[in-house]
Coordinates of C-alpha atoms in Angstrom, one line a residue:
M425 CA 0.0 0.0 0.0
D426 CA 1.2 3.5 -0.9
L427 CA 0.9 6.4 1.6
N428 CA 0.6 9.8 0.0
A429 CA 0.1 13.3 1.4
D430 CA -0.1 16.8 -0.1
L431 CA 3.1 18.7 0.6
G432 CA 4.9 21.8 -0.5
E433 CA 1.9 24.1 0.1
S434 CA 3.7 26.9 1.9
F435 CA 4.1 30.2 0.1
G436 CA 6.9 32.7 1.0
T437 CA 7.0 33.3 4.7
W438 CA 3.5 31.7 5.2
T439 CA 3.7 28.1 6.3
M440 CA 1.2 25.4 5.5
G441 CA 1.4 21.9 7.1
E442 CA 4.2 20.0 8.8
D443 CA 6.1 18.6 5.9
A444 CA 9.3 17.7 7.8
A445 CA 7.3 15.5 10.2
M446 CA 5.2 14.0 7.4
F447 CA 8.0 12.9 5.0
P448 CA 9.3 9.9 7.1
L449 CA 5.7 8.5 7.2
L450 CA 5.2 8.6 3.4
T451 CA 6.0 6.7 0.2
S452 CA 4.7 9.4 -2.1
A453 CA 4.4 13.2 -1.8
S454 CA 2.1 15.2 -4.0
V455 CA 3.9 18.6 -4.4
A456 CA 2.0 21.8 -5.1
C457 CA 3.2 23.4 -8.4
G458 CA 2.7 27.1 -7.7
M459 CA -0.8 27.8 -8.9
H460 CA -3.0 26.8 -5.9
A461 CA -0.1 26.8 -3.4
G462 CA 3.7 26.6 -3.3
D463 CA 6.5 28.8 -4.7
P464 CA 9.8 28.0 -6.5
V465 CA 11.9 27.7 -3.3
T466 CA 9.2 25.6 -1.6
M467 CA 9.0 23.3 -4.6
L468 CA 12.8 23.0 -4.6
D469 CA 13.1 22.2 -0.9
T470 CA 10.2 19.7 -1.1
C471 CA 11.6 17.8 -4.1
R472 CA 15.0 17.7 -2.5
A473 CA 13.6 16.3 0.8
A474 CA 11.6 13.7 -1.2
Y475 CA 14.7 12.6 -3.1
E476 CA 16.9 12.4 0.0
L477 CA 14.2 10.3 1.8
D478 CA 13.4 8.1 -1.2
V479 CA 9.8 9.4 -1.4
N480 CA 8.2 9.5 -4.9
V481 CA 7.2 13.0 -6.2
G482 CA 3.8 13.7 -7.7
A483 CA 2.7 16.8 -9.4
H484 CA -0.2 18.2 -7.3
L485 CA -2.1 20.2 -9.9
G486 CA -4.8 22.8 -9.1
Y487 CA -6.7 25.7 -10.5
P488 CA -4.7 29.0 -10.7
D489 CA -6.2 30.2 -7.5
L490 CA -3.6 31.2 -4.8
A491 CA -6.1 33.4 -3.0
G492 CA -8.6 30.6 -2.6
F493 CA -6.0 27.8 -2.2
G494 CA -7.5 26.0 -5.2
L495 CA -10.7 25.3 -3.4
R496 CA -13.0 27.4 -5.7
S497 CA -14.2 25.7 -8.8
L498 CA -13.3 27.7 -12.0
D499 CA -15.2 27.5 -15.3
M500 CA -12.0 27.4 -17.4
T501 CA -12.0 26.7 -21.1
F502 CA -10.4 23.5 -22.4
D503 CA -7.4 25.5 -23.7
D504 CA -7.0 27.5 -20.5
L505 CA -7.0 24.4 -18.3
F506 CA -4.8 22.5 -20.8
G507 CA -2.2 25.3 -20.6
A508 CA -2.4 25.6 -16.8
V509 CA -1.8 21.9 -16.4
L510 CA 1.2 22.0 -18.8
Y511 CA 2.6 25.0 -17.0
Q512 CA 2.5 23.2 -13.6
L513 CA 3.9 20.0 -14.9
G514 CA 6.8 21.7 -16.6
A515 CA 7.6 23.8 -13.5
L516 CA 7.7 20.9 -11.1
D517 CA 9.5 18.6 -13.5
G518 CA 12.3 21.2 -14.0
V519 CA 12.7 21.7 -10.2
A520 CA 12.6 18.0 -9.5
H521 CA 15.3 17.2 -12.1
A522 CA 17.6 19.9 -10.6
V523 CA 17.8 18.0 -7.4
G524 CA 18.0 14.5 -8.9
A525 CA 14.3 13.6 -8.5
S526 CA 11.5 13.2 -11.1
V527 CA 7.8 13.6 -11.4
D528 CA 6.5 10.1 -10.9
Y529 CA 2.7 10.7 -11.0
V530 CA -0.1 13.3 -11.1
K531 CA -2.8 14.0 -8.5
L532 CA -5.3 16.9 -8.7
H533 CA -6.1 19.2 -5.8
G534 CA -9.1 20.6 -4.2
A535 CA -11.9 21.9 -6.5
L536 CA -10.2 20.5 -9.6
Y537 CA -10.0 17.1 -8.0
D538 CA -13.7 17.2 -7.0
R539 CA -14.9 18.6 -10.3
T540 CA -13.1 16.0 -12.5
V541 CA -14.9 13.2 -10.7
R542 CA -17.9 13.9 -13.0
D543 CA -17.0 16.8 -15.3
T544 CA -15.7 15.0 -18.5
E545 CA -14.8 18.2 -20.3
Q546 CA -12.4 19.4 -17.6
A547 CA -11.1 15.9 -17.0
S548 CA -10.4 15.6 -20.7
A549 CA -8.5 18.9 -20.7
V550 CA -6.4 17.7 -17.8
I551 CA -5.6 14.3 -19.4
A552 CA -4.9 15.8 -22.8
A553 CA -2.3 18.1 -21.2
I554 CA -0.7 15.2 -19.3
Q555 CA -0.7 13.1 -22.4
A556 CA 1.0 15.9 -24.4
Y557 CA 3.7 16.2 -21.7
D558 CA 4.3 12.6 -20.8
P559 CA 2.1 9.8 -22.3
G560 CA 3.2 7.3 -19.7
L561 CA 2.8 9.4 -16.6
P562 CA 0.6 7.6 -13.9
V563 CA -2.5 9.3 -12.6
L564 CA -3.8 9.0 -9.0
G565 CA -7.4 9.9 -8.3
F566 CA -10.8 9.0 -6.9
P567 CA -12.1 5.5 -7.8
G568 CA -14.6 5.5 -10.6
S569 CA -14.0 9.2 -11.5
A570 CA -14.2 10.5 -15.0
L571 CA -10.6 11.6 -14.7
L572 CA -9.3 8.0 -14.2
E573 CA -11.6 6.6 -16.9
I574 CA -10.3 9.1 -19.4
A575 CA -6.7 8.6 -18.3
R576 CA -7.1 4.8 -18.7
D577 CA -8.6 5.2 -22.2
A578 CA -5.6 7.4 -23.1
G579 CA -3.2 4.7 -22.0
H580 CA -2.0 6.1 -18.7
P581 CA -1.5 3.9 -15.7
V582 CA -4.2 4.8 -13.3
F583 CA -4.3 4.3 -9.5
A584 CA -7.1 4.8 -7.0
E585 CA -6.8 6.4 -3.6
A586 CA -8.9 6.2 -0.4
F587 CA -9.2 8.4 2.7
A588 CA -9.2 6.6 6.0
D589 CA -9.9 9.9 7.9
R590 CA -12.9 10.9 5.7
A591 CA -16.6 9.9 6.2
Y592 CA -18.1 8.0 3.2
F593 CA -21.7 7.9 2.0
P594 CA -23.1 4.4 1.2
D595 CA -22.6 5.1 -2.5
G596 CA -18.9 5.4 -2.1
T597 CA -18.6 9.2 -2.3
L598 CA -17.1 11.4 0.4
V599 CA -19.1 13.4 2.8
P600 CA -18.3 17.1 2.0
R601 CA -15.9 18.6 4.4
T602 CA -18.4 21.4 5.2
E603 CA -20.6 18.9 7.0
E604 CA -20.1 17.9 10.6
G605 CA -18.2 14.6 11.1
A606 CA -16.8 14.6 7.5
V607 CA -13.2 14.5 8.8
L608 CA -12.3 11.9 11.5
L609 CA -9.8 13.1 14.1
D610 CA -9.3 10.1 16.4
A611 CA -6.0 8.5 15.5
G612 CA -7.0 5.0 16.6
Q613 CA -10.2 5.1 14.6
V614 CA -8.4 6.3 11.5
A615 CA -5.7 3.7 11.8
E616 CA -8.3 0.9 12.2
R617 CA -10.1 2.2 9.0
A618 CA -6.8 2.3 7.2
V619 CA -5.9 -1.3 8.0
R620 CA -9.4 -2.4 6.9
L621 CA -9.0 -0.5 3.6
A622 CA -5.6 -2.0 3.0
T623 CA -6.4 -5.6 4.0
K624 CA -10.1 -6.0 3.1
G625 CA -10.7 -3.3 0.6
E626 CA -13.7 -1.9 2.5
V627 CA -14.7 1.0 4.7
E628 CA -17.6 1.7 7.0
A629 CA -20.1 4.3 5.6
V630 CA -22.0 6.8 7.7
D631 CA -25.0 4.5 7.9
G632 CA -22.9 1.6 9.3
S633 CA -22.8 -0.4 6.1
M634 CA -19.6 -1.7 4.6
I635 CA -18.7 -0.5 1.1
V636 CA -16.1 -1.8 -1.2
V637 CA -13.2 0.7 -1.8
R638 CA -10.3 -0.8 -3.8
A639 CA -7.3 1.6 -3.3
D640 CA -3.7 1.6 -4.3
S641 CA -2.9 4.5 -2.1
L642 CA -4.1 6.0 1.2
C643 CA -4.1 9.8 1.5
L644 CA -2.8 11.2 4.7
R645 CA -3.4 14.7 5.9
G646 CA -0.6 16.9 7.2
D647 CA -2.2 20.3 7.4
T648 CA -4.7 20.0 10.3
P649 CA -4.1 19.9 14.1
G650 CA -3.0 16.5 15.2
S651 CA -2.7 15.2 11.6
V652 CA 0.9 14.1 12.0
S653 CA -0.1 11.9 15.0
V654 CA -2.9 10.4 13.0
A655 CA -0.6 9.7 10.1
A656 CA 1.9 8.1 12.4
A657 CA -0.8 5.9 13.9
V658 CA -1.9 4.9 10.4
R659 CA 1.6 3.9 9.4
A660 CA 2.2 2.0 12.6
G661 CA -1.1 0.2 12.3
L662 CA -0.4 -0.9 8.7
E663 CA 3.0 -2.2 9.6
A664 CA 1.7 -4.1 12.6
A665 CA -0.9 -5.7 10.3
G666 CA 1.9 -6.8 7.9
V667 CA 1.0 -4.5 5.1
E668 CA 4.0 -3.7 2.9
L669 CA 4.3 0.0 2.3
E670 CA 5.7 1.0 -1.1
S671 CA 4.8 3.6 -3.7
F672 CA 2.5 2.6 -6.6
A673 CA 4.7 4.5 -9.1

Protein backbone atom coordinates (compact mmCIF):
# COMPACT_ATOMS: atom_id res chain seq x y z
CA MET A 1 0.00 0.00 0.00
CA ASP A 2 1.18 3.49 -0.86
CA LEU A 3 0.87 6.38 1.61
CA ASN A 4 0.60 9.82 0.03
CA ALA A 5 0.12 13.35 1.36
CA ASP A 6 -0.13 16.82 -0.14
CA LEU A 7 3.08 18.71 0.63
CA GLY A 8 4.94 21.84 -0.47
CA GLU A 9 1.93 24.07 0.05
CA SER A 10 3.71 26.89 1.88
CA PHE A 11 4.14 30.24 0.14
CA GLY A 12 6.88 32.72 0.97
CA THR A 13 6.96 33.31 4.73
CA TRP A 14 3.53 31.70 5.16
CA THR A 15 3.73 28.07 6.26
CA MET A 16 1.17 25.37 5.54
CA GLY A 17 1.41 21.93 7.11
CA GLU A 18 4.16 19.99 8.84
CA ASP A 19 6.10 18.64 5.87
CA ALA A 20 9.27 17.71 7.78
CA ALA A 21 7.30 15.52 10.18
CA MET A 22 5.22 13.96 7.40
CA PHE A 23 8.00 12.92 5.03
CA PRO A 24 9.27 9.92 7.08
CA LEU A 25 5.72 8.51 7.15
CA LEU A 26 5.17 8.57 3.39
CA THR A 27 6.01 6.66 0.24
CA SER A 28 4.66 9.39 -2.10
CA ALA A 29 4.45 13.17 -1.83
CA SER A 30 2.07 15.22 -3.98
CA VAL A 31 3.86 18.56 -4.38
CA ALA A 32 2.02 21.82 -5.09
CA CYS A 33 3.16 23.39 -8.36
CA GLY A 34 2.73 27.10 -7.67
CA MET A 35 -0.79 27.78 -8.90
CA HIS A 36 -2.97 26.83 -5.93
CA ALA A 37 -0.08 26.85 -3.45
CA GLY A 38 3.70 26.64 -3.28
CA ASP A 39 6.47 28.77 -4.74
CA PRO A 40 9.76 27.99 -6.52
CA VAL A 41 11.85 27.72 -3.34
CA THR A 42 9.24 25.61 -1.56
CA MET A 43 9.00 23.33 -4.56
CA LEU A 44 12.79 23.00 -4.64
CA ASP A 45 13.06 22.23 -0.93
CA THR A 46 10.19 19.73 -1.06
CA CYS A 47 11.57 17.85 -4.06
CA ARG A 48 15.03 17.75 -2.47
CA ALA A 49 13.64 16.31 0.76
CA ALA A 50 11.64 13.72 -1.18
CA TYR A 51 14.72 12.65 -3.12
CA GLU A 52 16.86 12.37 0.02
CA LEU A 53 14.23 10.26 1.80
CA ASP A 54 13.40 8.07 -1.24
CA VAL A 55 9.82 9.36 -1.43
CA ASN A 56 8.24 9.54 -4.88
CA VAL A 57 7.24 12.97 -6.17
CA GLY A 58 3.83 13.66 -7.67
CA ALA A 59 2.67 16.83 -9.40
CA HIS A 60 -0.22 18.17 -7.34
CA LEU A 61 -2.15 20.22 -9.88
CA GLY A 62 -4.82 22.77 -9.05
CA TYR A 63 -6.73 25.70 -10.45
CA PRO A 64 -4.75 28.97 -10.73
CA ASP A 65 -6.22 30.24 -7.48
CA LEU A 66 -3.62 31.17 -4.85
CA ALA A 67 -6.05 33.40 -2.98
CA GLY A 68 -8.57 30.60 -2.65
CA PHE A 69 -6.04 27.79 -2.17
CA GLY A 70 -7.49 26.03 -5.19
CA LEU A 71 -10.75 25.30 -3.37
CA ARG A 72 -12.95 27.37 -5.69
CA SER A 73 -14.24 25.71 -8.84
CA LEU A 74 -13.32 27.70 -11.95
CA ASP A 75 -15.16 27.50 -15.28
CA MET A 76 -11.97 27.37 -17.35
CA THR A 77 -12.05 26.69 -21.07
CA PHE A 78 -10.43 23.53 -22.41
CA ASP A 79 -7.43 25.49 -23.71
CA ASP A 80 -6.97 27.50 -20.51
CA LEU A 81 -7.02 24.40 -18.31
CA PHE A 82 -4.81 22.51 -20.79
CA GLY A 83 -2.23 25.31 -20.56
CA ALA A 84 -2.44 25.58 -16.77
CA VAL A 85 -1.77 21.86 -16.39
CA LEU A 86 1.18 21.96 -18.80
CA TYR A 87 2.62 24.98 -16.97
CA GLN A 88 2.48 23.24 -13.60
CA LEU A 89 3.91 19.97 -14.89
CA GLY A 90 6.82 21.71 -16.56
CA ALA A 91 7.59 23.82 -13.50
CA LEU A 92 7.70 20.93 -11.05
CA ASP A 93 9.48 18.61 -13.46
CA GLY A 94 12.27 21.16 -13.97
CA VAL A 95 12.69 21.74 -10.25
CA ALA A 96 12.64 18.01 -9.50
CA HIS A 97 15.31 17.22 -12.09
CA ALA A 98 17.55 19.93 -10.65
CA VAL A 99 17.80 17.98 -7.38
CA GLY A 100 17.96 14.49 -8.91
CA ALA A 101 14.28 13.63 -8.50
CA SER A 102 11.54 13.18 -11.10
CA VAL A 103 7.79 13.63 -11.38
CA ASP A 104 6.46 10.11 -10.95
CA TYR A 105 2.69 10.68 -11.03
CA VAL A 106 -0.07 13.30 -11.13
CA LYS A 107 -2.76 14.02 -8.55
CA LEU A 108 -5.28 16.86 -8.68
CA HIS A 109 -6.05 19.23 -5.83
CA GLY A 110 -9.15 20.64 -4.20
CA ALA A 111 -11.89 21.89 -6.47
CA LEU A 112 -10.21 20.52 -9.60
CA TYR A 113 -10.02 17.08 -7.97
CA ASP A 114 -13.69 17.21 -7.02
CA ARG A 115 -14.90 18.59 -10.34
CA THR A 116 -13.12 16.03 -12.51
CA VAL A 117 -14.85 13.21 -10.69
CA ARG A 118 -17.85 13.90 -12.97
CA ASP A 119 -16.97 16.77 -15.34
CA THR A 120 -15.73 14.99 -18.46
CA GLU A 121 -14.80 18.21 -20.29
CA GLN A 122 -12.43 19.41 -17.61
CA ALA A 123 -11.14 15.88 -16.99
CA SER A 124 -10.42 15.59 -20.74
CA ALA A 125 -8.48 18.86 -20.73
CA VAL A 126 -6.36 17.68 -17.80
CA ILE A 127 -5.59 14.32 -19.36
CA ALA A 128 -4.89 15.85 -22.79
CA ALA A 129 -2.25 18.07 -21.20
CA ILE A 130 -0.69 15.21 -19.26
CA GLN A 131 -0.71 13.10 -22.42
CA ALA A 132 1.01 15.88 -24.36
CA TYR A 133 3.67 16.22 -21.68
CA ASP A 134 4.31 12.55 -20.84
CA PRO A 135 2.10 9.82 -22.34
CA GLY A 136 3.21 7.29 -19.71
CA LEU A 137 2.75 9.40 -16.58
CA PRO A 138 0.63 7.62 -13.93
CA VAL A 139 -2.51 9.34 -12.64
CA LEU A 140 -3.75 9.01 -9.04
CA GLY A 141 -7.37 9.87 -8.34
CA PHE A 142 -10.76 8.99 -6.94
CA PRO A 143 -12.11 5.50 -7.78
CA GLY A 144 -14.62 5.52 -10.61
CA SER A 145 -13.96 9.16 -11.51
CA ALA A 146 -14.20 10.54 -15.01
CA LEU A 147 -10.56 11.56 -14.67
CA LEU A 148 -9.34 8.00 -14.16
CA GLU A 149 -11.61 6.59 -16.87
CA ILE A 150 -10.34 9.10 -19.44
CA ALA A 151 -6.75 8.59 -18.32
CA ARG A 152 -7.09 4.83 -18.68
CA ASP A 153 -8.60 5.18 -22.15
CA ALA A 154 -5.65 7.40 -23.11
CA GLY A 155 -3.19 4.70 -22.04
CA HIS A 156 -2.02 6.14 -18.72
CA PRO A 157 -1.46 3.86 -15.74
CA VAL A 158 -4.21 4.76 -13.25
CA PHE A 159 -4.29 4.27 -9.50
CA ALA A 160 -7.09 4.84 -7.01
CA GLU A 161 -6.82 6.40 -3.58
CA ALA A 162 -8.90 6.20 -0.43
CA PHE A 163 -9.22 8.36 2.67
CA ALA A 164 -9.15 6.65 6.05
CA ASP A 165 -9.91 9.92 7.85
CA ARG A 166 -12.93 10.89 5.75
CA ALA A 167 -16.56 9.87 6.17
CA TYR A 168 -18.09 8.02 3.22
CA PHE A 169 -21.67 7.92 2.00
CA PRO A 170 -23.07 4.45 1.19
CA ASP A 171 -22.62 5.14 -2.54
CA GLY A 172 -18.85 5.43 -2.07
CA THR A 173 -18.63 9.22 -2.31
CA LEU A 174 -17.09 11.40 0.38
CA VAL A 175 -19.12 13.43 2.84
CA PRO A 176 -18.33 17.10 2.03
CA ARG A 177 -15.86 18.65 4.44
CA THR A 178 -18.37 21.40 5.16
CA GLU A 179 -20.58 18.86 6.99
CA GLU A 180 -20.08 17.91 10.61
CA GLY A 181 -18.22 14.63 11.07
CA ALA A 182 -16.80 14.63 7.53
CA VAL A 183 -13.22 14.48 8.84
CA LEU A 184 -12.32 11.90 11.49
CA LEU A 185 -9.78 13.06 14.07
CA ASP A 186 -9.35 10.07 16.38
CA ALA A 187 -5.98 8.46 15.54
CA GLY A 188 -7.02 4.98 16.63
CA GLN A 189 -10.22 5.05 14.61
CA VAL A 190 -8.45 6.33 11.49
CA ALA A 191 -5.69 3.72 11.82
CA GLU A 192 -8.28 0.94 12.16
CA ARG A 193 -10.06 2.16 9.03
CA ALA A 194 -6.75 2.33 7.17
CA VAL A 195 -5.94 -1.29 8.04
CA ARG A 196 -9.40 -2.42 6.90
CA LEU A 197 -9.01 -0.53 3.62
CA ALA A 198 -5.58 -2.03 3.00
CA THR A 199 -6.37 -5.61 3.99
CA LYS A 200 -10.05 -6.01 3.09
CA GLY A 201 -10.70 -3.25 0.57
CA GLU A 202 -13.68 -1.91 2.47
CA VAL A 203 -14.68 0.99 4.72
CA GLU A 204 -17.64 1.70 6.97
CA ALA A 205 -20.07 4.28 5.61
CA VAL A 206 -21.97 6.81 7.69
CA ASP A 207 -25.02 4.51 7.87
CA GLY A 208 -22.95 1.64 9.28
CA SER A 209 -22.83 -0.38 6.07
CA MET A 210 -19.57 -1.67 4.63
CA ILE A 211 -18.72 -0.48 1.14
CA VAL A 212 -16.05 -1.78 -1.23
CA VAL A 213 -13.21 0.68 -1.85
CA ARG A 214 -10.30 -0.75 -3.79
CA ALA A 215 -7.34 1.56 -3.32
CA ASP A 216 -3.69 1.58 -4.34
CA SER A 217 -2.90 4.52 -2.05
CA LEU A 218 -4.14 6.03 1.18
CA CYS A 219 -4.13 9.81 1.46
CA LEU A 220 -2.79 11.17 4.74
CA ARG A 221 -3.41 14.73 5.91
CA GLY A 222 -0.55 16.88 7.21
CA ASP A 223 -2.15 20.32 7.43
CA THR A 224 -4.67 20.01 10.27
CA PRO A 225 -4.13 19.92 14.07
CA GLY A 226 -3.04 16.46 15.18
CA SER A 227 -2.71 15.18 11.63
CA VAL A 228 0.90 14.07 12.04
CA SER A 229 -0.06 11.93 15.04
CA VAL A 230 -2.91 10.44 13.01
CA ALA A 231 -0.59 9.72 10.07
CA ALA A 232 1.95 8.08 12.40
CA ALA A 233 -0.78 5.89 13.88
CA VAL A 234 -1.89 4.86 10.39
CA ARG A 235 1.60 3.85 9.36
CA ALA A 236 2.20 1.97 12.62
CA GLY A 237 -1.13 0.18 12.28
CA LEU A 238 -0.45 -0.90 8.72
CA GLU A 239 3.02 -2.16 9.57
CA ALA A 240 1.67 -4.09 12.57
CA ALA A 241 -0.90 -5.69 10.27
CA GLY A 242 1.87 -6.84 7.92
CA VAL A 243 0.98 -4.46 5.10
CA GLU A 244 3.98 -3.74 2.89
CA LEU A 245 4.35 -0.02 2.30
CA GLU A 246 5.67 1.01 -1.10
CA SER A 247 4.84 3.55 -3.75
CA PHE A 248 2.53 2.56 -6.60
CA ALA A 249 4.66 4.54 -9.08
